[in-house]
Coordinates of C-alpha atoms in Angstrom, one line a residue:
X1 CA 13.0 -26.0 -4.6
X2 CA 10.0 -25.9 -6.9
X3 CA 7.4 -28.7 -7.5
X4 CA 4.8 -29.0 -10.2
X5 CA 2.0 -31.1 -8.9
X6 CA -0.5 -30.4 -11.8
X7 CA 1.8 -31.1 -14.7
X8 CA 0.6 -27.9 -16.3
X9 CA 3.4 -25.8 -17.8
X10 CA 4.3 -22.8 -15.5
X11 CA 2.2 -24.0 -12.5
X12 CA 5.0 -24.6 -10.1
X13 CA 5.1 -23.7 -6.4
X14 CA 7.7 -23.6 -3.7
X15 CA 7.9 -26.8 -1.8
X16 CA 7.5 -25.2 1.6
X17 CA 4.4 -23.3 0.2
X18 CA 3.0 -26.7 -0.9
X19 CA 3.6 -28.1 2.6
X20 CA 1.7 -25.1 4.0
X21 CA -1.2 -25.9 1.7
X22 CA -1.2 -29.5 2.8
X23 CA -1.1 -28.5 6.5
X24 CA -4.1 -26.2 6.0
X25 CA -6.0 -29.1 4.2
X26 CA -5.1 -31.5 7.0
X27 CA -6.3 -29.1 9.7
X28 CA -9.7 -28.9 8.0
X29 CA -10.0 -32.7 7.9
X30 CA -8.6 -33.1 11.4
X31 CA -11.0 -30.5 12.9
X32 CA -14.0 -32.3 11.4
X33 CA -13.4 -35.2 13.8
X34 CA -13.7 -32.8 16.8
X35 CA -13.3 -34.5 20.1
X36 CA -12.7 -37.9 18.4
X37 CA -9.5 -36.6 16.8
X38 CA -6.3 -38.3 18.0
X39 CA -2.6 -38.4 17.0
X40 CA -3.3 -41.7 15.3
X41 CA -6.0 -40.2 13.2
X42 CA -3.7 -37.3 12.2
X43 CA -1.1 -39.8 11.2
X44 CA -3.6 -41.7 9.1
X45 CA -4.9 -38.7 7.2
X46 CA -1.4 -37.3 6.8
X47 CA -0.2 -40.3 4.8
X48 CA -3.3 -40.2 2.6
X49 CA -3.6 -36.4 2.0
X50 CA -3.2 -36.7 -1.8
X51 CA -6.0 -39.3 -1.9
X52 CA -8.2 -37.2 0.4
X53 CA -7.7 -34.2 -1.8
X54 CA -8.6 -36.2 -4.9
X55 CA -11.8 -37.5 -3.2
X56 CA -12.7 -34.0 -2.0
X57 CA -12.4 -32.7 -5.6
X58 CA -14.5 -35.5 -7.0
X59 CA -17.3 -35.1 -4.4
X60 CA -17.3 -31.3 -5.0
X61 CA -17.7 -31.9 -8.8
X62 CA -20.5 -34.5 -8.2
X63 CA -22.4 -32.1 -5.9
X64 CA -21.9 -29.2 -8.3
X65 CA -19.6 -27.3 -6.0
X66 CA -16.9 -25.7 -8.2
X67 CA -13.4 -26.3 -7.1
X68 CA -11.4 -23.1 -7.2
X69 CA -8.0 -24.5 -8.0
X70 CA -6.5 -22.6 -11.0
X71 CA -9.8 -21.3 -12.3
X72 CA -10.5 -18.7 -9.6
X73 CA -11.2 -15.2 -10.7
X74 CA -11.2 -12.1 -8.6
X75 CA -14.7 -10.7 -8.1
X76 CA -15.5 -7.2 -9.5
X77 CA -15.9 -5.0 -6.4
X78 CA -15.8 -1.7 -8.1
X79 CA -19.6 -1.0 -7.7
X80 CA -19.4 -1.6 -3.9
X81 CA -16.2 0.4 -3.6
X82 CA -17.7 3.3 -5.5
X83 CA -20.8 3.2 -3.3
X84 CA -18.8 3.4 -0.1
X85 CA -16.5 6.2 -1.5
X86 CA -19.6 8.2 -2.6
X87 CA -21.1 7.8 0.9
X88 CA -17.9 8.8 2.6
X89 CA -17.8 11.9 0.4
X90 CA -21.4 12.7 1.1
X91 CA -21.0 12.5 4.8
X92 CA -17.6 14.0 4.7
X93 CA -16.1 11.3 6.9
X94 CA -12.7 12.0 5.5
X95 CA -12.7 15.5 7.1
X96 CA -12.0 16.0 10.8
X97 CA -14.9 17.6 12.5
X98 CA -14.7 17.7 16.3
X99 CA -18.5 18.2 16.8
X100 CA -19.9 15.9 14.2
X101 CA -23.7 15.5 14.5
X102 CA -25.1 12.1 13.5
X103 CA -28.4 10.4 14.4
X104 CA -29.2 13.0 17.1
X105 CA -26.1 12.1 19.1
X106 CA -23.0 14.2 19.5
X107 CA -20.0 11.9 18.7
X108 CA -17.0 13.1 20.5
X109 CA -14.2 12.8 17.9
X110 CA -10.7 12.9 19.3
X111 CA -7.9 14.3 17.3
X112 CA -5.6 11.3 17.8
X113 CA -2.5 13.1 16.7
X114 CA -2.8 15.8 19.4
X115 CA -3.9 13.3 22.0
X116 CA -1.0 11.0 21.2
X117 CA 1.4 13.8 21.3
X118 CA 0.1 15.0 24.7
X119 CA 0.2 11.5 26.1
X120 CA 3.8 11.0 24.8
X121 CA 5.0 14.3 26.3
X122 CA 3.3 13.6 29.7
X123 CA 4.7 10.0 29.9
X124 CA 8.2 11.2 29.0
X125 CA 8.3 13.7 31.9
X126 CA 7.0 11.2 34.4
X127 CA 9.5 8.6 33.2
X128 CA 12.3 11.1 33.4
X129 CA 11.4 12.2 36.9

């Protein structure tokens, strides 16, 4: 079943997904009480979750904290990704090198495919015996 809480055309969500969002929101408010939290407190905030969300949005707007409801945009990570990819290429981290030297230490790099195959073969024989 779909629900449209915003009234905006095309902004529907599954009712069980909506409940998951509410549970997440309730956990945040419940955790803020800490050791003073109780089942009664959880019951009180559960019945007023819509009101609490409304107050949360109003306070966020008043403090200048942008609410990321339907206006969230994905950040551009291409510069960071290109920087990491360039460094991986420069250091040849994508190439298996058993005796790689880095920072005056010899890092023992294990070929995990060969090690896994050897371990699997040895365990099978022991189990069989």
